[in-house]
PDB file of C-alpha atoms in Angstrom:
ATOM      1  CA  MET A 359      75.407-128.255 -52.311  1.00 45.00           C
ATOM      2  CA  ASN A 360      72.676-125.642 -53.444  1.00 60.00           C
ATOM      3  CA  ASN A 361      73.302-122.574 -51.546  1.00 72.00           C
ATOM      4  CA  ASN A 362      71.342-120.052 -53.197  1.00 91.00           C
ATOM      5  CA  PRO A 363      68.431-119.061 -51.081  1.00 94.00           C
ATOM      6  CA  ILE A 364      65.754-119.212 -53.813  1.00 95.00           C
ATOM      7  CA  SER A 365      66.964-122.804 -55.148  1.00 95.00           C
ATOM      8  CA  LYS A 366      66.859-124.139 -51.480  1.00 95.00           C
ATOM      9  CA  PHE A 367      63.296-122.514 -50.968  1.00 96.00           C
ATOM     10  CA  GLU A 368      62.341-123.852 -54.403  1.00 96.00           C
ATOM     11  CA  ASP A 369      63.635-127.423 -53.551  1.00 95.00           C
ATOM     12  CA  LEU A 370      61.673-127.246 -49.843  1.00 96.00           C
ATOM     13  CA  ILE A 371      58.575-126.567 -52.225  1.00 96.00           C
ATOM     14  CA  LYS A 372      59.405-129.643 -54.646  1.00 95.00           C
ATOM     15  CA  LYS A 373      59.969-132.006 -51.186  1.00 95.00           C
ATOM     16  CA  ASP A 374      57.429-130.774 -48.132  1.00 95.00           C
ATOM     17  CA  TYR A 375      54.886-129.101 -50.528  1.00 96.00           C
ATOM     18  CA  SER A 376      54.677-131.098 -53.729  1.00 95.00           C
ATOM     19  CA  ASN A 377      50.659-129.966 -54.547  1.00 96.00           C
ATOM     20  CA  ILE A 378      51.819-126.433 -54.919  1.00 98.00           C
ATOM     21  CA  ALA A 379      51.058-125.438 -58.744  1.00 98.00           C
ATOM     22  CA  GLY A 380      52.388-121.839 -58.437  1.00 98.00           C
ATOM     23  CA  ILE A 381      53.536-119.069 -56.553  1.00 98.00           C
ATOM     24  CA  ALA A 382      53.459-114.850 -57.218  1.00 98.00           C
ATOM     25  CA  ILE A 383      54.516-112.408 -54.638  1.00 98.00           C
ATOM     26  CA  ILE A 384      53.547-108.778 -55.438  1.00 98.00           C
ATOM     27  CA  LYS A 385      55.958-106.337 -53.158  1.00 98.00           C
ATOM     28  CA  ASN A 386      55.055-102.485 -53.263  1.00 96.00           C
ATOM     29  CA  GLU A 387      53.093-103.027 -56.147  1.00 96.00           C
ATOM     30  CA  HIS A 388      55.857-104.833 -58.288  1.00 97.00           C
ATOM     31  CA  LEU A 389      55.502-108.712 -58.839  1.00 97.00           C
ATOM     32  CA  ILE A 390      58.685-109.817 -57.488  1.00 98.00           C
ATOM     33  CA  TYR A 391      58.561-113.497 -57.796  1.00 98.00           C
ATOM     34  CA  GLU A 392      56.870-115.969 -59.956  1.00 98.00           C
ATOM     35  CA  LYS A 393      57.477-120.036 -60.143  1.00 98.00           C
ATOM     36  CA  TYR A 394      55.326-122.634 -61.333  1.00 98.00           C
ATOM     37  CA  PHE A 395      55.840-126.377 -60.476  1.00 97.00           C
ATOM     38  CA  ASP A 396      54.901-130.032 -61.904  1.00 95.00           C
ATOM     39  CA  GLY A 397      54.194-128.879 -65.224  1.00 96.00           C
ATOM     40  CA  TYR A 398      51.961-125.964 -64.455  1.00 97.00           C
ATOM     41  CA  THR A 399      52.741-122.321 -66.377  1.00 97.00           C
ATOM     42  CA  LYS A 400      51.294-118.886 -65.577  1.00 97.00           C
ATOM     43  CA  GLU A 401      48.350-119.680 -67.879  1.00 96.00           C
ATOM     44  CA  ASP A 402      46.786-122.337 -66.359  1.00 97.00           C
ATOM     45  CA  GLY A 403      44.183-121.786 -63.652  1.00 95.00           C
ATOM     46  CA  LEU A 404      43.168-124.159 -60.945  1.00 96.00           C
ATOM     47  CA  HIS A 405      40.468-124.652 -58.583  1.00 97.00           C
ATOM     48  CA  ILE A 406      41.152-122.361 -55.740  1.00 97.00           C
ATOM     49  CA  ALA A 407      38.154-124.030 -52.987  1.00 96.00           C
ATOM     50  CA  SER A 408      37.423-121.624 -50.257  1.00 97.00           C
ATOM     51  CA  VAL A 409      39.533-118.533 -51.279  1.00 98.00           C
ATOM     52  CA  THR A 410      36.153-118.419 -53.655  1.00 98.00           C
ATOM     53  CA  LYS A 411      34.808-117.147 -50.278  1.00 98.00           C
ATOM     54  CA  SER A 412      37.058-114.184 -49.996  1.00 98.00           C
ATOM     55  CA  ILE A 413      36.084-113.268 -53.889  1.00 98.00           C
ATOM     56  CA  THR A 414      32.654-113.638 -52.929  1.00 98.00           C
ATOM     57  CA  SER A 415      32.874-110.775 -49.935  1.00 98.00           C
ATOM     58  CA  ALA A 416      34.493-108.488 -52.666  1.00 98.00           C
ATOM     59  CA  LEU A 417      31.224-109.237 -54.735  1.00 98.00           C
ATOM     60  CA  ILE A 418      29.057-108.598 -52.183  1.00 98.00           C
ATOM     61  CA  GLY A 419      30.735-105.682 -51.125  1.00 98.00           C
ATOM     62  CA  ILE A 420      30.563-104.473 -54.607  1.00 98.00           C
ATOM     63  CA  ALA A 421      26.908-104.297 -55.131  1.00 98.00           C
ATOM     64  CA  ILE A 422      26.694-102.286 -51.638  1.00 98.00           C
ATOM     65  CA  ASP A 423      28.944 -99.909 -53.015  1.00 98.00           C
ATOM     66  CA  LYS A 424      26.674 -99.784 -56.022  1.00 98.00           C
ATOM     67  CA  GLY A 425      23.471 -99.547 -53.887  1.00 98.00           C
ATOM     68  CA  TYR A 426      22.273-103.450 -54.917  1.00 98.00           C
ATOM     69  CA  ILE A 427      22.345-104.015 -51.436  1.00 98.00           C
ATOM     70  CA  LYS A 428      21.228-101.479 -48.752  1.00 98.00           C
ATOM     71  CA  ASN A 429      23.949-102.531 -46.401  1.00 97.00           C
ATOM     72  CA  ILE A 430      25.217-105.858 -44.593  1.00 97.00           C
ATOM     73  CA  GLU A 431      22.434-105.873 -42.095  1.00 98.00           C
ATOM     74  CA  GLN A 432      19.461-106.594 -44.652  1.00 98.00           C
ATOM     75  CA  LYS A 433      17.712-109.770 -43.839  1.00 98.00           C
ATOM     76  CA  VAL A 434      18.683-112.825 -46.190  1.00 98.00           C
ATOM     77  CA  LEU A 435      14.944-113.745 -46.778  1.00 98.00           C
ATOM     78  CA  GLU A 436      14.268-110.279 -48.099  1.00 98.00           C
ATOM     79  CA  PHE A 437      16.203-111.408 -51.484  1.00 98.00           C
ATOM     80  CA  PHE A 438      14.188-114.445 -51.638  1.00 98.00           C
ATOM     81  CA  PRO A 439      10.128-112.930 -51.738  1.00 97.00           C
ATOM     82  CA  ASP A 440       8.972-116.239 -53.492  1.00 96.00           C
ATOM     83  CA  TYR A 441      10.383-118.500 -50.406  1.00 97.00           C
ATOM     84  CA  THR A 442       8.076-119.917 -48.461  1.00 94.00           C
ATOM     85  CA  VAL A 443       9.374-120.306 -44.844  1.00 93.00           C
ATOM     86  CA  LYS A 444       7.929-124.025 -43.111  1.00 87.00           C
ATOM     87  CA  ARG A 445       5.660-123.274 -40.074  1.00 85.00           C
ATOM     88  CA  GLY A 446       6.842-122.660 -36.977  1.00 82.00           C
ATOM     89  CA  GLU A 447      10.451-121.956 -38.273  1.00 86.00           C
ATOM     90  CA  LYS A 448      11.194-118.135 -36.538  1.00 88.00           C
ATOM     91  CA  THR A 449      15.183-118.247 -36.775  1.00 92.00           C
ATOM     92  CA  ILE A 450      15.473-117.756 -40.443  1.00 94.00           C
ATOM     93  CA  GLN A 451      13.796-114.530 -40.635  1.00 94.00           C
ATOM     94  CA  ASN A 452      16.186-112.888 -38.357  1.00 96.00           C
ATOM     95  CA  ILE A 453      19.353-114.191 -40.344  1.00 98.00           C
ATOM     96  CA  THR A 454      21.257-110.995 -42.143  1.00 98.00           C
ATOM     97  CA  ILE A 455      23.189-111.184 -45.022  1.00 98.00           C
ATOM     98  CA  LYS A 456      26.459-110.202 -41.791  1.00 98.00           C
ATOM     99  CA  ASN A 457      25.316-113.665 -40.170  1.00 98.00           C
ATOM    100  CA  LEU A 458      26.113-115.403 -43.880  1.00 98.00           C
ATOM    101  CA  MET A 459      29.461-112.941 -44.376  1.00 98.00           C
ATOM    102  CA  THR A 460      30.823-114.287 -40.602  1.00 98.00           C
ATOM    103  CA  MET A 461      29.573-117.957 -40.803  1.00 98.00           C
ATOM    104  CA  THR A 462      27.529-116.733 -37.707  1.00 98.00           C
ATOM    105  CA  ALA A 463      24.140-118.243 -39.166  1.00 98.00           C
ATOM    106  CA  PRO A 464      22.642-121.499 -37.778  1.00 97.00           C
ATOM    107  CA  TYR A 465      21.752-124.779 -40.077  1.00 96.00           C
ATOM    108  CA  LYS A 466      19.714-127.924 -39.052  1.00 94.00           C
ATOM    109  CA  TYR A 467      22.944-130.068 -39.795  1.00 93.00           C
ATOM    110  CA  LYS A 468      25.682-131.845 -37.690  1.00 91.00           C
ATOM    111  CA  SER A 469      28.186-132.084 -40.908  1.00 93.00           C
ATOM    112  CA  GLU A 470      27.792-130.541 -44.147  1.00 94.00           C
ATOM    113  CA  PRO A 471      25.218-132.315 -46.745  1.00 94.00           C
ATOM    114  CA  TYR A 472      27.197-131.798 -49.759  1.00 90.00           C
ATOM    115  CA  THR A 473      25.696-134.589 -51.833  1.00 88.00           C
ATOM    116  CA  LYS A 474      22.263-133.429 -50.887  1.00 90.00           C
ATOM    117  CA  ILE A 475      22.376-129.918 -52.009  1.00 93.00           C
ATOM    118  CA  TYR A 476      24.732-130.760 -55.072  1.00 90.00           C
ATOM    119  CA  THR A 477      22.147-133.469 -56.548  1.00 89.00           C
ATOM    120  CA  SER A 478      19.250-131.431 -55.966  1.00 93.00           C
ATOM    121  CA  ASP A 479      17.683-129.261 -59.048  1.00 94.00           C
ATOM    122  CA  ASP A 480      18.311-125.538 -56.784  1.00 96.00           C
ATOM    123  CA  TRP A 481      21.140-125.391 -54.798  1.00 97.00           C
ATOM    124  CA  VAL A 482      20.362-121.756 -52.932  1.00 98.00           C
ATOM    125  CA  LYS A 483      16.486-123.271 -52.046  1.00 97.00           C
ATOM    126  CA  ALA A 484      18.094-126.716 -50.620  1.00 97.00           C
ATOM    127  CA  THR A 485      20.397-124.530 -48.267  1.00 97.00           C
ATOM    128  CA  LEU A 486      17.654-122.349 -47.665  1.00 97.00           C
ATOM    129  CA  ASP A 487      15.699-125.173 -46.180  1.00 96.00           C
ATOM    130  CA  LEU A 488      19.029-125.928 -43.919  1.00 96.00           C
ATOM    131  CA  LEU A 489      18.852-122.501 -42.533  1.00 96.00           C
ATOM    132  CA  GLY A 490      17.588-121.723 -39.414  1.00 94.00           C
ATOM    133  CA  GLY A 491      16.878-124.103 -37.181  1.00 86.00           C
ATOM    134  CA  LYS A 492      17.303-124.555 -32.924  1.00 85.00           C
ATOM    135  CA  GLY A 493      21.036-123.222 -32.947  1.00 86.00           C
ATOM    136  CA  GLY A 494      21.403-119.631 -31.850  1.00 90.00           C
ATOM    137  CA  ILE A 495      22.408-116.873 -34.161  1.00 96.00           C
ATOM    138  CA  GLY A 496      25.823-115.295 -33.319  1.00 96.00           C
ATOM    139  CA  VAL A 497      27.404-118.611 -33.184  1.00 95.00           C
ATOM    140  CA  PHE A 498      30.306-119.890 -35.179  1.00 96.00           C
ATOM    141  CA  LYS A 499      29.769-122.655 -37.450  1.00 95.00           C
ATOM    142  CA  TYR A 500      31.875-122.633 -40.690  1.00 96.00           C
ATOM    143  CA  THR A 501      30.278-123.643 -43.676  1.00 97.00           C
ATOM    144  CA  THR A 502      30.986-123.957 -47.770  1.00 97.00           C
ATOM    145  CA  VAL A 503      27.411-125.225 -48.814  1.00 96.00           C
ATOM    146  CA  GLY A 504      25.656-121.963 -46.734  1.00 97.00           C
ATOM    147  CA  THR A 505      27.538-119.542 -48.334  1.00 98.00           C
ATOM    148  CA  HIS A 506      25.889-120.621 -51.719  1.00 98.00           C
ATOM    149  CA  ILE A 507      23.194-118.385 -50.439  1.00 98.00           C
ATOM    150  CA  LEU A 508      25.412-115.322 -51.071  1.00 98.00           C
ATOM    151  CA  SER A 509      25.344-115.727 -54.745  1.00 98.00           C
ATOM    152  CA  GLY A 510      21.670-115.980 -54.812  1.00 98.00           C
ATOM    153  CA  VAL A 511      21.579-113.012 -52.764  1.00 98.00           C
ATOM    154  CA  LEU A 512      24.028-111.313 -55.745  1.00 98.00           C
ATOM    155  CA  ALA A 513      21.811-112.751 -58.380  1.00 98.00           C
ATOM    156  CA  ASN A 514      18.455-111.513 -57.248  1.00 98.00           C
ATOM    157  CA  ALA A 515      19.941-108.127 -55.923  1.00 98.00           C
ATOM    158  CA  THR A 516      21.834-107.370 -59.166  1.00 98.00           C
ATOM    159  CA  GLY A 517      19.729-108.824 -61.548  1.00 98.00           C
ATOM    160  CA  GLN A 518      22.701-110.206 -63.407  1.00 97.00           C
ATOM    161  CA  SER A 519      24.297-113.700 -63.133  1.00 97.00           C
ATOM    162  CA  VAL A 520      27.070-113.601 -60.499  1.00 98.00           C
ATOM    163  CA  ILE A 521      29.987-114.437 -63.320  1.00 97.00           C
ATOM    164  CA  ALA A 522      28.263-111.440 -65.609  1.00 98.00           C
ATOM    165  CA  PHE A 523      28.752-109.273 -61.994  1.00 98.00           C
ATOM    166  CA  ALA A 524      31.881-110.206 -61.014  1.00 98.00           C
ATOM    167  CA  THR A 525      33.056-110.246 -64.738  1.00 98.00           C
ATOM    168  CA  GLU A 526      31.999-106.251 -65.198  1.00 98.00           C
ATOM    169  CA  ASN A 527      32.819-105.002 -61.818  1.00 98.00           C
ATOM    170  CA  LEU A 528      35.700-107.495 -60.464  1.00 98.00           C
ATOM    171  CA  PHE A 529      37.232-109.205 -63.273  1.00 98.00           C
ATOM    172  CA  LYS A 530      37.620-107.193 -65.996  1.00 98.00           C
ATOM    173  CA  PRO A 531      38.725-103.856 -64.183  1.00 98.00           C
ATOM    174  CA  LEU A 532      41.631-106.025 -63.070  1.00 98.00           C
ATOM    175  CA  GLY A 533      42.513-107.699 -65.962  1.00 97.00           C
ATOM    176  CA  ILE A 534      41.512-111.228 -65.189  1.00 98.00           C
ATOM    177  CA  ASN A 535      40.132-113.374 -67.849  1.00 96.00           C
ATOM    178  CA  ALA A 536      36.279-114.183 -67.015  1.00 93.00           C
ATOM    179  CA  PRO A 537      35.890-118.113 -66.204  1.00 93.00           C
ATOM    180  CA  ASN A 538      33.330-119.974 -68.261  1.00 95.00           C
ATOM    181  CA  HIS A 539      30.051-121.912 -66.247  1.00 95.00           C
ATOM    182  CA  VAL A 540      30.689-125.422 -65.328  1.00 95.00           C
ATOM    183  CA  PHE A 541      28.172-127.471 -64.669  1.00 93.00           C
ATOM    184  CA  ILE A 542      28.608-130.739 -62.427  1.00 89.00           C
ATOM    185  CA  GLN A 543      25.465-133.638 -62.850  1.00 84.00           C
ATOM    186  CA  ASN A 544      27.119-136.503 -60.561  1.00 84.00           C
ATOM    187  CA  LYS A 545      29.553-137.559 -57.659  1.00 83.00           C
ATOM    188  CA  GLU A 546      31.813-138.064 -60.746  1.00 88.00           C
ATOM    189  CA  ASP A 547      32.067-134.551 -62.061  1.00 89.00           C
ATOM    190  CA  TYR A 548      32.308-133.251 -58.638  1.00 88.00           C
ATOM    191  CA  LEU A 549      35.450-135.307 -57.660  1.00 88.00           C
ATOM    192  CA  ALA A 550      36.714-134.745 -61.445  1.00 91.00           C
ATOM    193  CA  PHE A 551      36.635-130.817 -60.859  1.00 93.00           C
ATOM    194  CA  LEU A 552      38.728-131.162 -57.611  1.00 90.00           C
ATOM    195  CA  LYS A 553      40.845-133.681 -58.707  1.00 91.00           C
ATOM    196  CA  ASP A 554      41.483-133.426 -62.442  1.00 92.00           C
ATOM    197  CA  LYS A 555      45.063-131.503 -63.314  1.00 93.00           C
ATOM    198  CA  TYR A 556      43.903-128.755 -65.576  1.00 93.00           C
ATOM    199  CA  VAL A 557      40.285-127.389 -64.862  1.00 94.00           C
ATOM    200  CA  THR A 558      38.949-124.301 -65.778  1.00 95.00           C
ATOM    201  CA  GLY A 559      35.565-122.319 -64.785  1.00 97.00           C
ATOM    202  CA  TRP A 560      33.349-121.425 -62.553  1.00 98.00           C
ATOM    203  CA  ILE A 561      30.521-124.170 -60.809  1.00 97.00           C
ATOM    204  CA  VAL A 562      27.028-122.993 -61.447  1.00 97.00           C
ATOM    205  CA  ASP A 563      24.006-125.061 -59.938  1.00 96.00           C
ATOM    206  CA  PRO A 564      21.297-126.197 -62.193  1.00 96.00           C
ATOM    207  CA  THR A 565      19.717-122.722 -61.818  1.00 96.00           C
ATOM    208  CA  GLY A 566      22.208-120.702 -63.200  1.00 96.00           C
ATOM    209  CA  ILE A 567      23.854-119.349 -59.929  1.00 97.00           C
ATOM    210  CA  ASN A 568      27.829-120.047 -59.202  1.00 98.00           C
ATOM    211  CA  THR A 569      29.006-121.313 -56.255  1.00 98.00           C
ATOM    212  CA  ALA A 570      30.218-119.197 -53.374  1.00 98.00           C
ATOM    213  CA  GLY A 571      31.940-121.031 -51.159  1.00 97.00           C
ATOM    214  CA  TRP A 572      34.080-123.127 -53.644  1.00 97.00           C
ATOM    215  CA  GLY A 573      34.173-123.741 -57.130  1.00 97.00           C
ATOM    216  CA  LEU A 574      36.109-121.179 -58.909  1.00 98.00           C
ATOM    217  CA  THR A 575      39.303-121.543 -61.068  1.00 98.00           C
ATOM    218  CA  LEU A 576      41.964-118.612 -61.377  1.00 98.00           C
ATOM    219  CA  THR A 577      45.630-118.331 -61.713  1.00 98.00           C
ATOM    220  CA  PRO A 578      48.491-117.124 -58.922  1.00 98.00           C
ATOM    221  CA  ARG A 579      48.413-114.418 -61.099  1.00 98.00           C
ATOM    222  CA  ASP A 580      44.755-113.763 -60.625  1.00 98.00           C
ATOM    223  CA  MET A 581      44.693-114.492 -57.366  1.00 98.00           C
ATOM    224  CA  ALA A 582      47.942-112.057 -56.397  1.00 98.00           C
ATOM    225  CA  LYS A 583      45.750-109.630 -58.356  1.00 98.00           C
ATOM    226  CA  ILE A 584      43.215-109.866 -56.280  1.00 98.00           C
ATOM    227  CA  GLY A 585      44.866-109.665 -53.200  1.00 98.00           C
ATOM    228  CA  GLN A 586      47.055-106.160 -54.264  1.00 98.00           C
ATOM    229  CA  LEU A 587      43.382-104.329 -55.106  1.00 98.00           C
ATOM    230  CA  TYR A 588      42.665-105.331 -51.137  1.00 98.00           C
ATOM    231  CA  LEU A 589      46.456-104.081 -50.219  1.00 98.00           C
ATOM    232  CA  SER A 590      45.806-100.594 -52.562  1.00 98.00           C
ATOM    233  CA  GLY A 591      42.530 -99.739 -50.770  1.00 98.00           C
ATOM    234  CA  GLY A 592      40.436-100.842 -53.349  1.00 98.00           C
ATOM    235  CA  VAL A 593      42.137 -98.910 -56.358  1.00 98.00           C
ATOM    236  CA  ARG A 594      43.575-100.073 -59.643  1.00 97.00           C
ATOM    237  CA  ASN A 595      44.734 -98.096 -62.238  1.00 93.00           C
ATOM    238  CA  GLY A 596      43.005 -94.888 -60.546  1.00 95.00           C
ATOM    239  CA  ASN A 597      39.690 -96.505 -60.561  1.00 95.00           C
ATOM    240  CA  GLN A 598      38.148 -97.400 -57.056  1.00 97.00           C
ATOM    241  CA  ILE A 599      36.628-100.876 -57.739  1.00 98.00           C
ATOM    242  CA  LEU A 600      35.853-101.656 -54.162  1.00 98.00           C
ATOM    243  CA  SER A 601      35.445 -99.250 -51.428  1.00 98.00           C
ATOM    244  CA  SER A 602      38.265 -98.934 -48.638  1.00 98.00           C
ATOM    245  CA  LYS A 603      35.609 -99.064 -46.353  1.00 98.00           C
ATOM    246  CA  TRP A 604      34.449-102.267 -47.272  1.00 98.00           C
ATOM    247  CA  ILE A 605      37.885-103.511 -47.408  1.00 98.00           C
ATOM    248  CA  GLU A 606      38.893-102.423 -43.844  1.00 98.00           C
ATOM    249  CA  GLU A 607      35.371-103.976 -42.053  1.00 98.00           C
ATOM    250  CA  SER A 608      36.092-107.226 -44.144  1.00 98.00           C
ATOM    251  CA  THR A 609      39.642-107.795 -42.534  1.00 98.00           C
ATOM    252  CA  LYS A 610      38.880-107.260 -38.825  1.00 97.00           C
ATOM    253  CA  GLU A 611      37.891-109.601 -36.564  1.00 97.00           C
ATOM    254  CA  LYS A 612      33.978-110.077 -36.287  1.00 97.00           C
ATOM    255  CA  SER A 613      33.778-113.673 -35.007  1.00 98.00           C
ATOM    256  CA  ARG A 614      35.987-116.689 -33.726  1.00 96.00           C
ATOM    257  CA  TRP A 615      36.509-119.958 -34.513  1.00 94.00           C
ATOM    258  CA  GLY A 616      38.676-121.142 -31.019  1.00 91.00           C
ATOM    259  CA  GLU A 617      41.977-119.338 -31.678  1.00 91.00           C
ATOM    260  CA  LEU A 618      40.610-117.736 -35.058  1.00 94.00           C
ATOM    261  CA  SER A 619      39.686-114.456 -36.133  1.00 97.00           C
ATOM    262  CA  TYR A 620      37.004-114.282 -39.123  1.00 98.00           C
ATOM    263  CA  GLY A 621      36.244-110.809 -40.600  1.00 98.00           C
ATOM    264  CA  TYR A 622      33.721-111.041 -43.718  1.00 98.00           C
ATOM    265  CA  LEU A 623      34.974-114.056 -45.376  1.00 98.00           C
ATOM    266  CA  TRP A 624      38.568-113.304 -44.802  1.00 98.00           C
ATOM    267  CA  TRP A 625      40.789-114.776 -42.079  1.00 98.00           C
ATOM    268  CA  ILE A 626      42.514-112.425 -39.964  1.00 98.00           C
ATOM    269  CA  VAL A 627      45.939-113.966 -39.416  1.00 95.00           C
ATOM    270  CA  ASP A 628      47.925-111.384 -36.464  1.00 91.00           C
ATOM    271  CA  ASP A 629      48.471-108.599 -38.430  1.00 94.00           C
ATOM    272  CA  CYS A 630      47.733-109.566 -41.833  1.00 97.00           C
ATOM    273  CA  TYR A 631      44.831-111.335 -43.431  1.00 98.00           C
ATOM    274  CA  ALA A 632      43.993-114.136 -45.588  1.00 98.00           C
ATOM    275  CA  ALA A 633      41.704-115.986 -48.154  1.00 98.00           C
ATOM    276  CA  LEU A 634      42.441-119.703 -47.262  1.00 97.00           C
ATOM    277  CA  GLY A 635      41.035-122.766 -49.651  1.00 96.00           C
ATOM    278  CA  ASP A 636      41.379-126.295 -49.006  1.00 94.00           C
ATOM    279  CA  GLY A 637      44.474-128.103 -50.307  1.00 94.00           C
ATOM    280  CA  GLY A 638      46.593-124.878 -49.627  1.00 96.00           C
ATOM    281  CA  ASN A 639      45.121-122.268 -51.538  1.00 98.00           C
ATOM    282  CA  VAL A 640      45.937-118.948 -50.175  1.00 98.00           C
ATOM    283  CA  ILE A 641      46.158-115.054 -50.527  1.00 98.00           C
ATOM    284  CA  PHE A 642      47.826-113.799 -48.098  1.00 98.00           C
ATOM    285  CA  ILE A 643      48.359-110.322 -47.581  1.00 98.00           C
ATOM    286  CA  ASN A 644      51.037-108.255 -45.248  1.00 98.00           C
ATOM    287  CA  PRO A 645      49.854-104.502 -45.112  1.00 98.00           C
ATOM    288  CA  LYS A 646      52.971-103.574 -42.859  1.00 97.00           C
ATOM    289  CA  LYS A 647      55.186-104.997 -45.359  1.00 97.00           C
ATOM    290  CA  GLU A 648      53.374-104.155 -48.721  1.00 97.00           C
ATOM    291  CA  MET A 649      53.374-107.819 -49.899  1.00 98.00           C
ATOM    292  CA  VAL A 650      50.846-109.835 -51.308  1.00 98.00           C
ATOM    293  CA  VAL A 651      51.588-113.655 -51.495  1.00 98.00           C
ATOM    294  CA  ALA A 652      49.267-116.180 -53.742  1.00 98.00           C
ATOM    295  CA  ILE A 653      49.711-119.440 -53.936  1.00 98.00           C
ATOM    296  CA  ALA A 654      48.001-122.029 -56.164  1.00 98.00           C
ATOM    297  CA  SER A 655      47.708-125.688 -55.296  1.00 97.00           C
ATOM    298  CA  ARG A 656      46.186-128.923 -56.650  1.00 96.00           C
ATOM    299  CA  PHE A 657      43.288-130.748 -54.396  1.00 92.00           C
ATOM    300  CA  MET A 658      45.035-132.618 -51.616  1.00 89.00           C
ATOM    301  CA  PRO A 659      43.531-134.007 -48.119  1.00 86.00           C
ATOM    302  CA  ARG A 660      45.143-132.530 -45.278  1.00 85.00           C
ATOM    303  CA  ALA A 661      47.756-130.068 -46.921  1.00 88.00           C
ATOM    304  CA  LYS A 662      50.629-129.025 -45.052  1.00 89.00           C
ATOM    305  CA  ASP A 663      49.840-125.270 -43.269  1.00 91.00           C
ATOM    306  CA  ARG A 664      50.914-122.839 -46.239  1.00 94.00           C
ATOM    307  CA  ILE A 665      50.409-119.593 -43.199  1.00 95.00           C
ATOM    308  CA  GLU A 666      53.827-121.588 -41.441  1.00 95.00           C
ATOM    309  CA  LEU A 667      55.448-121.691 -45.134  1.00 97.00           C
ATOM    310  CA  ILE A 668      54.913-118.455 -45.367  1.00 97.00           C
ATOM    311  CA  ARG A 669      55.893-117.048 -42.108  1.00 96.00           C
ATOM    312  CA  LYS A 670      59.009-119.249 -41.982  1.00 96.00           C
ATOM    313  CA  HIS A 671      60.222-118.880 -45.598  1.00 96.00           C
ATOM    314  CA  ILE A 672      58.419-116.456 -47.724  1.00 97.00           C
ATOM    315  CA  MET A 673      58.996-113.693 -45.459  1.00 96.00           C
ATOM    316  CA  PRO A 674      62.106-114.003 -44.495  1.00 96.00           C
ATOM    317  CA  LEU A 675      63.308-114.855 -47.725  1.00 95.00           C
ATOM    318  CA  PHE A 676      61.284-112.099 -49.828  1.00 92.00           C
ATOM    319  CA  GLY A 677      59.834-109.589 -47.251  1.00 83.00           C
TER     320      GLY A 677
END
């Protein structure tokens, strides 16, 4: 029997969380644990799914810091002057960036029309066409396709591609290798991106707009660096990359989904907060313990709860 607590923890990962590819843990600004599974190495990126949303949140914050966006209360349609609103459609005109960031914008669909959006020629326009309708503004409705509008806002506000803006203002200052564009032409490409063992890049729509709700690949170390940036109040190597005020606001409850609290594209978990992605991708930040836990996982439907893993096993072992 192996009584080494770390070995027991790693055995647990292999047994009960077999789709985990890598874990990186930072405490007091030092990388205290890093481990890769299933043949992955620290150089291998993975599709981080909806963790992409929280990175989009950081980019919106940077765009506000730099004056490209006035504030979060700006109406979404201000950024799309060429968009024609359909007759009788009034709700869309009142939807703000804040509504998109807090998942409190209404949409004209019951379940997310991924195929319809991702086979269209212009994903932002296709999503704007679904924004509004009869639902009330302010009611929580979690959406991945809807978040894509924020990438359109970023591109139009900054005059740069999302990837160029992110590289210059977030990835490069954090020492993260900038991803390449990845185009998906059909359902097969989409499924391959989700399921292939080794994927790199950032999905981009036919007009050159990067996805905001999914589609970015990062390594666990990259994810941990973003978590540490938030923990450090937006400062890295003495440079203010993101304002501490934005971080504070982003990680306070702004809306609710049942018992779950939501900030600006970040989940609030008790006195901690997290970026959560399908399959078990996580950037978990515990301010009291000054800890960041980054977990990258391969795509898997109904993956076992990572928050439970962090709370029950990681915090007692490394905290």
